[in-house]
Coordinates of N, CA, C and O in Angstrom, one line a residue:
M1 N 14.1 -12.1 -2.6 CA 13.7 -10.9 -2.7 C 13.8 -9.8 -1.6 O 13.5 -10.2 -0.8
K2 N 14.4 -8.6 -2.0 CA 14.2 -7.6 -1.1 C 13.1 -6.4 -1.0 O 13.0 -6.2 -2.2
L3 N 12.6 -6.5 0.0 CA 11.4 -5.3 -0.2 C 11.7 -4.1 0.8 O 12.3 -4.6 1.8
Y4 N 11.0 -3.3 0.6 CA 11.2 -2.0 2.0 C 9.8 -1.2 2.5 O 8.7 -1.3 1.1
H5 N 9.9 -1.2 3.6 CA 8.8 -0.4 4.1 C 9.3 0.8 4.7 O 9.9 0.6 5.5
G6 N 8.8 1.9 4.4 CA 9.0 3.5 4.9 C 8.2 4.0 6.0 O 6.7 3.9 5.7
T7 N 9.0 4.3 7.0 CA 7.9 4.7 8.2 C 8.8 5.4 9.1 O 9.9 5.9 8.8
N8 N 8.4 5.8 10.5 CA 9.1 6.4 11.3 C 9.8 5.5 12.3 O 9.7 4.3 12.1
F9 N 10.9 5.8 13.1 CA 11.7 5.5 13.8 C 11.0 4.2 14.8 O 11.2 3.1 14.6
S10 N 10.1 4.7 15.7 CA 9.7 4.0 16.5 C 8.7 2.8 15.7 O 8.7 1.8 16.3
S11 N 7.8 3.1 14.8 CA 7.3 2.1 14.2 C 8.1 1.2 13.7 O 7.9 -0.2 13.6
A12 N 9.4 1.8 12.9 CA 10.4 0.5 12.4 C 10.8 -0.5 13.6 O 10.9 -1.5 13.3
V13 N 11.0 0.0 14.5 CA 11.7 -0.7 15.7 C 10.8 -1.9 16.1 O 10.9 -2.8 16.5
N14 N 9.4 -1.2 16.1 CA 8.4 -2.2 16.9 C 8.3 -3.3 15.4 O 8.0 -4.4 16.2
I15 N 8.4 -3.0 14.4 CA 8.0 -4.0 13.4 C 9.1 -5.0 13.6 O 8.9 -6.6 13.6
C16 N 10.2 -4.3 13.5 CA 11.5 -5.6 13.6 C 11.5 -6.4 14.8 O 12.3 -7.3 15.1
L17 N 11.3 -5.7 16.0 CA 11.2 -6.4 17.1 C 10.2 -7.4 17.3 O 10.3 -8.7 18.0
Y18 N 8.9 -7.0 17.0 CA 7.8 -7.8 17.3 C 7.0 -8.6 16.0 O 6.0 -9.1 16.3
G19 N 7.3 -8.1 15.0 CA 6.8 -8.4 13.8 C 5.7 -7.6 13.1 O 5.3 -6.3 13.8
I20 N 4.9 -8.0 12.2 CA 3.9 -7.0 11.4 C 2.9 -7.3 12.3 O 2.0 -8.6 12.4
D21 N 2.1 -6.2 12.4 CA 0.8 -6.0 13.1 C -0.4 -5.6 11.9 O -0.5 -4.3 12.0
F22 N -0.9 -6.6 11.9 CA -2.3 -6.1 10.9 C -3.4 -5.2 11.3 O -3.8 -4.4 10.4
G23 N -3.3 -5.1 12.6 CA -4.5 -4.4 13.4 C -4.0 -2.7 13.4 O -4.8 -2.1 13.6
K24 N -2.8 -2.6 12.6 CA -2.4 -1.2 12.8 C -2.7 -0.6 11.4 O -2.4 0.4 10.8
S25 N -3.3 -1.3 10.4 CA -3.3 -0.9 9.4 C -4.4 0.0 9.0 O -5.6 -0.3 9.6
Q26 N -4.5 0.7 8.1 CA -5.7 1.4 7.7 C -6.5 0.5 7.0 O -6.0 -0.5 6.6
K27 N -7.8 1.0 7.0 CA -8.9 0.2 6.1 C -8.9 -0.1 4.6 O -8.9 -0.9 4.0
Y28 N -8.9 1.4 4.1 CA -9.4 1.6 2.9 C -8.0 1.8 2.0 O -7.6 3.1 1.6
L29 N -7.2 0.8 1.7 CA -6.0 1.4 1.0 C -6.3 0.6 -0.3 O -6.9 -0.2 -0.6
D30 N -5.1 0.9 -1.4 CA -5.1 0.0 -2.8 C -5.8 -1.5 -2.8 O -6.9 -1.8 -3.5
F31 N -4.7 -2.2 -1.9 CA -5.2 -3.8 -1.9 C -6.0 -4.2 -0.7 O -5.9 -5.4 -0.6
G32 N -6.5 -3.4 -0.1 CA -7.1 -3.7 1.2 C -6.1 -3.6 2.3 O -5.2 -3.0 2.2
A33 N -6.7 -3.7 3.6 CA -6.1 -3.7 4.7 C -4.9 -4.6 4.9 O -4.9 -5.7 4.5
G34 N -3.7 -4.2 5.3 CA -2.6 -4.9 5.2 C -1.2 -4.2 5.4 O -1.1 -3.2 5.6
F35 N -0.1 -4.9 5.2 CA 1.1 -4.4 5.2 C 1.7 -4.3 3.8 O 2.2 -5.3 3.2
Y36 N 2.2 -3.1 3.8 CA 2.6 -2.7 2.3 C 4.2 -2.4 1.9 O 4.6 -1.9 2.8
T37 N 4.7 -3.0 1.1 CA 6.3 -2.7 0.8 C 6.3 -2.5 -0.7 O 5.2 -2.5 -1.5
T38 N 7.4 -2.2 -1.0 CA 7.5 -1.9 -2.3 C 9.5 -2.5 -2.8 O 10.1 -2.3 -1.8
P39 N 9.5 -2.8 -3.9 CA 10.6 -3.1 -4.0 C 11.9 -1.9 -4.1 O 13.1 -2.1 -4.9
S40 N 11.1 -0.8 -4.7 CA 11.9 0.5 -5.0 C 12.3 1.2 -3.0 O 11.3 1.4 -2.7
Y41 N 13.5 1.2 -3.2 CA 13.9 1.9 -1.8 C 13.5 3.3 -2.1 O 13.2 4.0 -1.1
K42 N 13.8 3.7 -3.2 CA 13.4 5.3 -3.4 C 12.0 5.8 -3.1 O 11.8 6.7 -2.2
H43 N 11.1 4.8 -3.5 CA 9.6 5.3 -3.3 C 9.3 4.9 -1.4 O 8.7 5.8 -1.0
A44 N 9.9 4.1 -0.9 CA 9.8 3.8 0.2 C 10.4 4.9 1.3 O 10.0 5.2 2.2
A45 N 11.6 5.5 0.7 CA 12.2 6.6 1.5 C 11.3 7.6 1.3 O 11.2 8.5 2.6
I46 N 10.5 7.9 0.4 CA 9.7 9.1 0.2 C 8.6 8.9 1.2 O 8.2 9.9 1.7
T47 N 8.0 7.8 1.1 CA 6.8 7.7 1.9 C 7.6 7.5 3.5 O 6.5 7.8 4.0
A48 N 8.7 7.3 3.9 CA 9.1 7.4 5.4 C 9.2 8.6 5.7 O 8.6 9.1 6.7
V49 N 9.6 9.6 4.7 CA 9.5 11.1 5.1 C 8.3 11.7 5.1 O 8.1 12.3 6.3
R50 N 7.6 11.5 4.3 CA 6.0 11.8 4.5 C 5.6 11.4 5.9 O 4.6 12.0 6.4
K51 N 5.4 10.3 6.1 CA 4.8 9.6 7.1 C 5.4 10.2 8.5 O 4.5 10.5 9.6
T52 N 6.6 10.3 8.5 CA 7.5 10.7 9.7 C 7.0 12.3 9.9 O 6.6 12.4 11.1
R53 N 7.0 13.0 9.0 CA 6.8 14.3 9.3 C 5.2 14.7 9.7 O 4.8 15.3 10.8
T54 N 4.3 13.7 9.2 CA 2.9 13.7 10.0 C 2.6 13.1 11.4 O 2.3 13.7 12.2
Y55 N 3.9 12.0 11.3 CA 3.6 11.5 12.6 C 4.4 12.2 13.7 O 3.9 12.6 14.9
N56 N 5.3 13.0 13.4 CA 6.0 13.9 14.4 C 5.0 15.2 14.7 O 5.0 15.9 15.8
Y57 N 4.3 15.5 13.8 CA 3.4 16.6 13.8 C 2.1 16.6 14.8 O 1.9 17.1 15.5
F58 N 1.5 15.3 14.8 CA 0.6 15.1 15.5 C 0.9 14.5 17.0 O 0.2 14.8 17.8
N59 N 1.9 14.0 16.9 CA 2.7 13.5 18.3 C 3.7 14.5 19.0 O 4.2 13.8 20.1
K60 N 4.0 15.4 18.4 CA 4.8 16.5 19.2 C 6.3 16.1 19.3 O 6.9 16.1 20.5
V61 N 6.8 15.2 18.5 CA 8.1 14.5 18.7 C 8.7 15.1 17.4 O 8.5 15.5 16.4
N62 N 10.2 14.3 17.3 CA 11.0 14.8 16.0 C 11.6 13.1 16.0 O 13.3 13.4 16.0
E63 N 10.9 12.7 15.5 CA 11.5 11.1 15.2 C 12.1 11.2 13.8 O 11.9 12.2 12.6
E64 N 13.0 10.4 13.5 CA 13.8 10.1 12.1 C 13.0 9.1 11.1 O 12.5 8.2 11.8
P65 N 13.0 9.5 10.1 CA 12.4 8.4 9.0 C 13.4 7.0 9.0 O 14.8 7.5 8.7
Y66 N 12.7 5.9 8.9 CA 13.7 4.8 8.7 C 13.0 3.7 7.6 O 11.8 4.0 7.6
I67 N 13.6 3.0 7.3 CA 13.2 2.0 6.2 C 13.2 0.4 6.9 O 14.5 0.1 7.6
V68 N 12.1 -0.5 6.8 CA 12.4 -1.7 7.2 C 12.7 -2.5 5.8 O 11.9 -2.2 5.1
E69 N 13.8 -3.2 5.9 CA 14.3 -4.1 5.0 C 13.8 -5.5 5.2 O 13.9 -5.9 6.1
I70 N 12.8 -5.6 4.3 CA 12.3 -7.2 4.2 C 12.9 -8.0 3.4 O 12.8 -8.1 2.1
S71 N 13.5 -9.3 3.9 CA 13.8 -10.6 2.8 C 12.7 -11.3 2.9 O 12.4 -11.8 3.7
C72 N 12.3 -11.5 1.6 CA 11.2 -12.8 1.3 C 11.6 -13.8 0.3 O 12.5 -13.5 -0.3
N73 N 10.9 -14.9 0.6 CA 11.0 -16.0 -0.6 C 9.5 -16.4 -0.7 O 8.9 -17.0 0.1
F74 N 9.0 -16.0 -1.7 CA 7.7 -16.1 -2.0 C 7.4 -17.6 -2.5 O 6.3 -18.1 -2.6
A75 N 8.4 -18.5 -2.5 CA 8.4 -20.2 -2.9 C 7.9 -20.5 -1.5 O 7.3 -21.7 -1.5
T76 N 7.9 -20.1 -0.4 CA 7.6 -20.8 1.0 C 6.1 -20.6 0.8 O 5.7 -19.7 0.8
N77 N 5.4 -21.8 1.3 CA 4.0 -22.0 1.2 C 3.2 -21.6 0.2 O 2.3 -21.2 0.4
N78 N 3.9 -21.4 -1.1 CA 3.1 -20.9 -1.9 C 2.1 -21.6 -2.6 O 0.9 -20.8 -3.2
K79 N 1.9 -22.8 -2.6 CA 1.1 -23.5 -3.2 C -0.5 -23.6 -1.9 O -1.5 -23.8 -2.5
W80 N -0.1 -23.0 -0.8 CA -1.1 -22.9 0.0 C -1.9 -21.3 0.0 O -2.8 -21.1 0.4
M81 N -1.0 -20.3 -0.5 CA -1.6 -18.9 -0.6 C -2.3 -18.5 -2.0 O -2.1 -19.0 -2.9
K82 N -3.0 -17.5 -1.8 CA -3.7 -16.9 -2.8 C -3.2 -15.7 -3.0 O -3.0 -14.6 -2.1
I83 N -2.4 -15.6 -3.9 CA -1.9 -14.5 -4.5 C -2.3 -13.8 -5.8 O -2.6 -14.5 -6.7
K84 N -2.7 -12.3 -5.5 CA -3.3 -11.9 -6.9 C -2.2 -11.0 -7.5 O -1.4 -9.9 -6.8
R85 N -2.0 -11.1 -8.7 CA -1.1 -10.4 -9.3 C -1.5 -9.3 -10.5 O -2.5 -9.8 -11.3
F86 N -1.1 -8.2 -10.5 CA -1.3 -7.4 -11.3 C -0.2 -7.0 -12.1 O 0.6 -6.0 -11.7
P87 N 0.4 -7.7 -13.3 CA 1.7 -7.2 -13.8 C 1.7 -6.0 -14.5 O 2.7 -5.3 -15.2
V88 N 0.4 -5.6 -15.1 CA 0.1 -4.5 -15.9 C -0.9 -3.8 -15.5 O -1.8 -4.2 -14.7
H89 N -1.2 -2.3 -15.2 CA -2.2 -1.7 -14.8 C -3.2 -1.8 -16.1 O -3.0 -1.4 -17.0
N90 N -4.4 -2.0 -15.6 CA -5.7 -2.2 -16.6 C -6.9 -2.2 -15.8 O -6.7 -1.5 -14.7
K91 N -8.0 -2.3 -16.8 CA -9.5 -2.0 -16.0 C -9.8 -2.8 -14.8 O -10.0 -2.4 -13.7
D92 N -9.2 -4.0 -14.7 CA -9.4 -4.8 -13.5 C -8.6 -4.4 -12.5 O -8.7 -4.3 -11.3
W93 N -7.4 -4.1 -12.6 CA -6.5 -3.4 -11.5 C -7.0 -2.1 -11.0 O -7.5 -2.0 -10.1
S94 N -8.0 -1.1 -11.9 CA -8.2 0.0 -11.4 C -9.8 -0.3 -10.7 O -9.7 0.3 -9.6
E95 N -10.2 -1.4 -11.1 CA -11.6 -2.1 -10.6 C -11.5 -2.4 -9.0 O -12.0 -2.1 -8.0
F96 N -10.2 -3.2 -9.0 CA -10.0 -3.9 -7.7 C -9.7 -2.7 -6.7 O -10.1 -2.8 -5.6
I97 N -8.9 -1.8 -7.3 CA -8.2 -0.9 -6.1 C -9.4 0.3 -5.7 O -9.6 0.6 -4.8
L98 N -10.3 0.4 -6.8 CA -11.4 1.2 -6.5 C -12.3 0.4 -5.4 O -13.0 1.2 -4.2
N99 N -12.8 -0.8 -5.5 CA -13.5 -1.6 -4.8 C -12.9 -1.6 -3.1 O -13.6 -1.7 -2.3
N100 N -11.8 -1.7 -3.2 CA -11.2 -1.7 -1.8 C -11.5 -0.4 -1.0 O -11.1 -0.5 0.0
R101 N -11.5 0.5 -1.8 CA -11.6 2.0 -1.2 C -13.0 2.4 -1.0 O -13.5 3.4 -0.3
L102 N -14.1 1.4 -1.4 CA -15.6 1.9 -1.0 C -16.0 1.0 0.5 O -15.4 -0.3 0.9
Y103 N -17.5 1.6 1.1 CA -17.8 1.1 2.0 C -18.2 -0.4 1.8 O -18.9 -0.6 0.6
D104 N -18.3 -1.0 2.8 CA -19.1 -2.5 2.8 C -20.4 -2.2 2.2 O -21.0 -3.1 1.4
T105 N -21.4 -1.2 2.5 CA -22.7 -1.0 2.2 C -22.7 -0.9 0.8 O -23.7 -1.6 -0.1
I106 N -21.5 -0.1 0.0 CA -21.7 0.0 -1.5 C -21.2 -1.5 -2.0 O -22.0 -1.7 -3.2
L107 N -20.3 -2.0 -1.5 CA -20.1 -3.4 -2.2 C -21.0 -4.3 -1.9 O -21.4 -5.0 -3.3
K108 N -21.8 -4.3 -1.1 CA -23.1 -5.2 -0.9 C -24.4 -4.6 -1.7 O -24.6 -5.5 -2.4
Q109 N -24.5 -3.5 -1.9 CA -25.5 -3.2 -2.7 C -25.4 -3.4 -4.0 O -26.4 -3.5 -4.7
Y110 N -24.1 -3.1 -4.6 CA -24.1 -3.1 -6.1 C -23.4 -4.5 -6.5 O -23.0 -4.9 -7.6
G111 N -23.4 -5.6 -5.6 CA -22.6 -6.8 -5.8 C -21.3 -7.2 -6.3 O -21.0 -8.1 -7.0
L112 N -20.4 -6.1 -5.8 CA -19.0 -6.0 -6.4 C -18.3 -6.7 -5.6 O -18.1 -7.0 -4.3
T113 N -17.5 -7.6 -6.3 CA -16.7 -8.9 -5.8 C -15.0 -8.9 -6.0 O -14.5 -9.3 -5.4
N114 N -14.8 -7.6 -7.1 CA -13.7 -7.5 -7.4 C -12.8 -6.8 -6.1 O -12.4 -5.5 -6.3
H115 N -12.3 -7.4 -4.9 CA -11.6 -6.8 -4.2 C -11.0 -7.7 -3.2 O -11.1 -8.9 -3.2
N116 N -10.5 -6.9 -2.3 CA -9.7 -7.8 -1.3 C -9.9 -7.2 0.1 O -9.2 -7.3 1.1
R117 N -11.2 -6.5 0.5 CA -11.7 -6.0 1.6 C -11.8 -7.0 2.8 O -11.6 -6.5 3.9
Y118 N -11.8 -8.5 2.4 CA -12.1 -9.4 3.6 C -10.8 -10.3 3.4 O -11.0 -11.5 3.9
N119 N -9.8 -9.7 2.7 CA -8.4 -10.7 3.0 C -8.4 -12.2 2.4 O -8.2 -12.9 2.9
N120 N -9.4 -12.1 1.3 CA -9.6 -12.8 0.5 C -8.2 -13.4 -0.2 O -8.0 -15.0 -0.7
Y121 N -7.4 -12.7 -0.5 CA -6.0 -12.8 -0.9 C -4.6 -12.6 0.3 O -5.2 -11.6 0.9
D122 N -4.0 -13.7 0.4 CA -2.8 -13.5 1.3 C -2.0 -12.3 0.5 O -1.4 -11.6 1.4
I123 N -1.4 -12.2 -0.3 CA -0.6 -11.3 -0.9 C -1.2 -10.8 -2.4 O -1.5 -11.4 -3.2
V124 N -1.0 -9.6 -2.4 CA -1.2 -8.9 -3.8 C 0.0 -8.0 -4.2 O 0.5 -7.3 -3.6
Y125 N 0.3 -8.0 -5.5 CA 1.1 -7.3 -6.3 C 0.7 -6.8 -7.4 O -0.1 -7.1 -8.3
G126 N 1.2 -5.3 -7.5 CA 0.7 -4.7 -8.7 C 1.2 -3.1 -8.3 O 1.9 -2.9 -7.7
E127 N 0.6 -2.3 -9.3 CA 1.2 -1.0 -9.5 C 0.6 -0.1 -8.6 O -0.2 -0.5 -8.1
I128 N 1.2 0.8 -8.0 CA 1.0 1.9 -7.1 C -0.3 2.9 -7.7 O 0.3 3.4 -8.9
A129 N -1.4 3.1 -7.1 CA -2.0 4.1 -7.9 C -2.1 5.3 -7.3 O -1.2 5.5 -6.3
D130 N -2.3 6.3 -8.5 CA -2.2 7.6 -7.8 C -3.3 8.4 -6.9 O -4.5 7.8 -6.8
G131 N -3.4 9.6 -6.8 CA -4.3 10.2 -5.8 C -5.6 10.2 -6.4 O -6.7 10.5 -5.6
S132 N -5.7 10.5 -7.6 CA -7.1 10.3 -8.2 C -8.4 9.5 -7.8 O -9.4 9.7 -7.7
I133 N -7.6 8.2 -7.6 CA -8.6 7.0 -6.9 C -9.5 7.6 -5.7 O -10.5 7.1 -5.5
V134 N -8.7 8.4 -4.9 CA -9.4 8.8 -3.5 C -10.5 9.6 -3.9 O -11.6 9.3 -3.3
N135 N -10.3 10.6 -4.8 CA -11.4 11.5 -5.3 C -12.7 10.4 -5.9 O -14.0 10.8 -5.6
I136 N -12.4 9.8 -6.7 CA -13.6 8.7 -7.2 C -14.3 8.1 -6.2 O -15.7 7.8 -6.0
A137 N -13.2 7.5 -5.1 CA -14.1 6.5 -4.2 C -14.8 7.5 -3.1 O -16.0 7.0 -3.0
Y138 N -14.6 8.8 -3.2 CA -15.1 9.6 -2.4 C -16.8 9.8 -3.0 O -17.9 10.0 -2.4
K139 N -16.6 9.9 -4.1 CA -17.8 10.2 -5.0 C -18.8 9.2 -5.0 O -20.1 9.2 -4.7
V140 N -18.2 7.9 -5.1 CA -19.2 6.9 -5.0 C -19.5 6.4 -3.6 O -20.7 6.1 -3.2
N141 N -18.9 6.6 -2.5 CA -19.4 6.5 -1.3 C -20.2 7.3 -0.8 O -20.9 6.9 0.1
N142 N -20.4 8.5 -1.4 CA -21.2 9.6 -1.2 C -22.2 9.7 -2.0 O -23.0 10.8 -2.1
G143 N -22.5 8.7 -2.9 CA -23.7 8.8 -3.7 C -23.7 9.9 -4.9 O -24.9 10.1 -5.2
L144 N -22.7 10.3 -5.2 CA -22.2 11.0 -5.9 C -21.9 10.8 -7.4 O -21.9 11.5 -8.6
L145 N -21.6 9.4 -7.4 CA -21.4 8.5 -8.8 C -21.5 7.1 -8.2 O -21.3 6.6 -7.6
L146 N -22.2 6.6 -9.5 CA -22.7 5.1 -9.3 C -21.3 4.4 -10.0 O -20.5 4.7 -11.0
P147 N -21.0 3.2 -9.2 CA -20.0 2.2 -9.7 C -20.0 2.0 -11.2 O -18.8 2.1 -11.6
G148 N -21.4 1.8 -11.8 CA -21.3 1.6 -13.0 C -21.0 2.6 -14.0 O -20.7 2.3 -15.1
D149 N -21.0 3.9 -13.4 CA -20.7 5.1 -14.1 C -19.3 5.4 -14.3 O -18.8 6.6 -15.1
V150 N -18.0 4.8 -13.3 CA -17.0 5.0 -13.5 C -16.2 4.9 -14.9 O -16.3 3.9 -15.3
D151 N -15.4 6.0 -15.4 CA -14.7 6.0 -16.4 C -13.4 5.6 -15.9 O -12.4 6.4 -15.5
Y152 N -12.9 4.0 -16.1 CA -11.5 3.7 -15.8 C -10.3 4.1 -16.3 O -9.5 4.0 -16.2
R153 N -10.8 4.9 -17.5 CA -9.6 5.4 -18.3 C -9.0 6.6 -17.7 O -7.8 6.7 -18.1
H154 N -9.9 7.2 -16.7 CA -9.0 8.2 -16.1 C -8.0 7.7 -15.3 O -7.3 8.4 -14.6
L155 N -8.2 6.6 -14.5 CA -7.0 5.8 -13.7 C -6.0 5.2 -14.4 O -5.1 4.8 -13.9
L156 N -6.0 5.1 -15.9 CA -5.0 4.3 -16.3 C -4.1 5.3 -17.2 O -4.3 6.1 -17.9
K157 N -2.8 5.0 -16.5 CA -1.7 6.2 -17.3 C -1.3 5.0 -18.6 O -1.1 3.9 -18.6
N158 N -0.2 5.9 -19.3 CA 0.4 5.6 -20.7 C 1.7 4.7 -20.2 O 2.1 3.9 -20.8
E159 N 2.0 4.9 -19.0 CA 3.3 4.3 -18.7 C 3.2 4.4 -16.9 O 2.5 5.1 -16.5
S160 N 4.2 3.4 -16.3 CA 4.0 3.3 -15.0 C 5.0 4.5 -14.4 O 6.1 4.8 -15.0
V161 N 4.5 5.2 -13.3 CA 4.9 6.3 -13.0 C 5.2 6.2 -11.2 O 6.4 6.4 -11.0
Y162 N 4.3 5.4 -10.6 CA 4.4 5.4 -9.1 C 5.1 4.2 -8.7 O 5.2 4.0 -7.5
G163 N 5.5 3.1 -9.7 CA 6.2 2.0 -8.9 C 5.2 0.8 -8.7 O 4.0 0.7 -8.6
Y164 N 5.9 0.0 -8.0 CA 5.1 -1.2 -7.8 C 5.1 -1.8 -6.0 O 5.9 -1.3 -5.3
Q165 N 4.2 -2.6 -5.8 CA 3.9 -2.6 -4.4 C 3.4 -4.3 -4.1 O 2.9 -4.9 -5.0
Y166 N 4.1 -4.7 -3.0 CA 3.7 -6.0 -2.6 C 3.0 -5.7 -1.2 O 3.4 -4.9 -0.3
S167 N 1.7 -6.4 -1.2 CA 1.1 -6.2 0.4 C 0.8 -7.6 0.6 O 0.1 -8.1 -0.1
F168 N 0.8 -7.4 2.3 CA 0.6 -8.6 3.0 C -0.5 -8.7 3.5 O -0.8 -7.7 4.4
H169 N -1.4 -9.6 3.6 CA -2.9 -9.5 4.2 C -3.2 -10.4 5.1 O -4.1 -10.2 6.1
T170 N -2.4 -11.6 5.4 CA -2.7 -12.6 6.5 C -1.4 -13.1 6.8 O -0.3 -12.8 7.0
E171 N -1.8 -13.9 8.3 CA -0.9 -14.4 8.9 C -0.2 -15.5 7.9 O 1.2 -15.7 8.4
L172 N -0.8 -16.2 7.1 CA 0.1 -17.1 6.1 C 0.9 -16.5 5.5 O 2.0 -16.6 5.3
S173 N 0.8 -15.2 4.9 CA 1.5 -14.5 4.2 C 2.9 -14.1 4.6 O 4.1 -13.6 4.0
K174 N 2.9 -13.8 6.2 CA 4.3 -13.5 6.8 C 5.1 -14.7 7.1 O 6.1 -14.4 7.2
T175 N 4.6 -15.9 6.3 CA 5.7 -16.9 6.4 C 6.6 -16.9 5.3 O 7.4 -17.5 5.4
C176 N 6.3 -15.9 4.6 CA 7.3 -15.7 3.5 C 8.5 -14.9 3.8 O 9.3 -14.9 3.1
I177 N 8.2 -14.1 4.9 CA 9.2 -13.1 5.3 C 10.4 -14.0 6.0 O 10.2 -14.5 7.2
M178 N 11.7 -13.9 5.6 CA 12.5 -14.4 6.2 C 13.3 -13.6 7.1 O 14.0 -14.4 8.3
D179 N 13.4 -12.6 6.8 CA 14.4 -11.6 7.9 C 14.1 -10.1 7.7 O 13.2 -9.6 6.8
L180 N 13.8 -9.4 8.8 CA 13.4 -8.0 8.9 C 14.6 -7.2 10.0 O 15.2 -7.7 10.7
K181 N 14.8 -6.0 9.1 CA 15.9 -5.4 9.6 C 15.3 -3.9 9.4 O 14.8 -3.5 8.4
C182 N 15.8 -2.7 10.2 CA 15.4 -1.5 10.0 C 16.9 -0.5 9.9 O 17.9 -1.0 10.7
D183 N 16.8 0.6 9.3 CA 17.9 1.5 9.4 C 17.5 2.8 8.8 O 16.4 3.3 8.4
M184 N 18.1 4.0 9.5 CA 17.7 5.0 9.5 C 17.9 5.4 7.7 O 19.1 5.3 7.4
I185 N 17.3 6.4 7.3 CA 17.7 6.9 5.7 C 18.5 8.0 6.0 O 18.7 8.7 6.7
R186 N 19.4 7.7 5.2 CA 20.7 8.6 4.8 C 20.4 9.9 3.9 O 19.8 9.5 2.7
N187 N 20.8 11.1 4.3 CA 20.8 12.1 3.3 C 18.8 12.3 3.0 O 18.5 12.2 1.9
K188 N 18.6 12.0 4.1 CA 16.7 12.6 4.0 C 16.2 13.3 3.0 O 15.2 13.2 2.6
Q189 N 16.8 14.6 3.1 CA 16.2 15.8 2.2 C 16.1 15.3 0.8 O 15.5 16.0 0.1
K190 N 16.8 14.3 0.5 CA 16.9 14.1 -1.1 C 15.4 13.4 -1.1 O 15.2 13.2 -2.5
Y191 N 14.8 12.7 -0.2 CA 13.6 12.2 -0.5 C 12.4 13.0 0.0 O 11.2 12.8 -0.2
F192 N 12.7 14.4 0.1 CA 11.4 15.3 0.2 C 10.6 15.5 -1.0 O 11.4 15.8 -2.3
V193 N 9.4 15.5 -1.0 CA 8.6 15.8 -2.3 C 8.2 17.3 -2.4 O 7.8 17.7 -1.4
R194 N 8.5 17.6 -3.4 CA 8.1 19.2 -3.8 C 7.3 19.2 -4.9 O 7.7 18.7 -6.1
N195 N 6.1 19.9 -5.2 CA 5.6 20.2 -6.2 C 5.3 18.6 -7.0 O 5.3 19.0 -8.4
G196 N 5.1 17.6 -6.7 CA 4.9 16.5 -7.5 C 6.1 15.6 -7.6 O 5.8 14.6 -8.4
G197 N 7.1 16.3 -7.5 CA 8.3 15.6 -7.8 C 9.3 15.4 -6.6 O 8.7 15.8 -5.5
V198 N 10.6 14.9 -6.8 CA 11.3 14.5 -5.8 C 12.4 15.8 -5.7 O 12.9 15.9 -6.5
K199 N 12.6 16.3 -4.6 CA 13.6 17.3 -4.3 C 15.1 16.7 -4.4 O 15.3 15.5 -3.9

């Protein structure tokens, strides 16, 4: 399987030369801290353009957006790995994503266990959530909404819009990766996002 990770030039080169560093992951992500990929080149390219613009702005540089192409074999060590799959978006998927974005104190206070905050799963596969989950997590984390009062219907779409992602969370998960290579995005203007759509 081919998967793609969109990022800026220096990060892409660093990944290809030295491998995936989980220590560089953000903490509150859809499936927990980890290395995120997608089978969609288009989605990875949009992510790369967005990340690179932010990186260039804060670091006063002018890097190009790059794609890291990952060749995977999920049969490798599969019997030893814990893989969580969400083939469709449903309440379980919504709850899992929300819980991954909640503070540890909230998870413990309400006994929430449907999450991957402590890397219980090596690999997680499922649909990419939209931005509304961030607002709900903010309300729960700040005591404006109780976890039991979340209406998950607001997070469930009638059809898949944002594509799918594979996230890697442990050293064992990296044994599925056969090859890493990176390349600059051609015609990057094609992947600039304007008003919720792709230019």
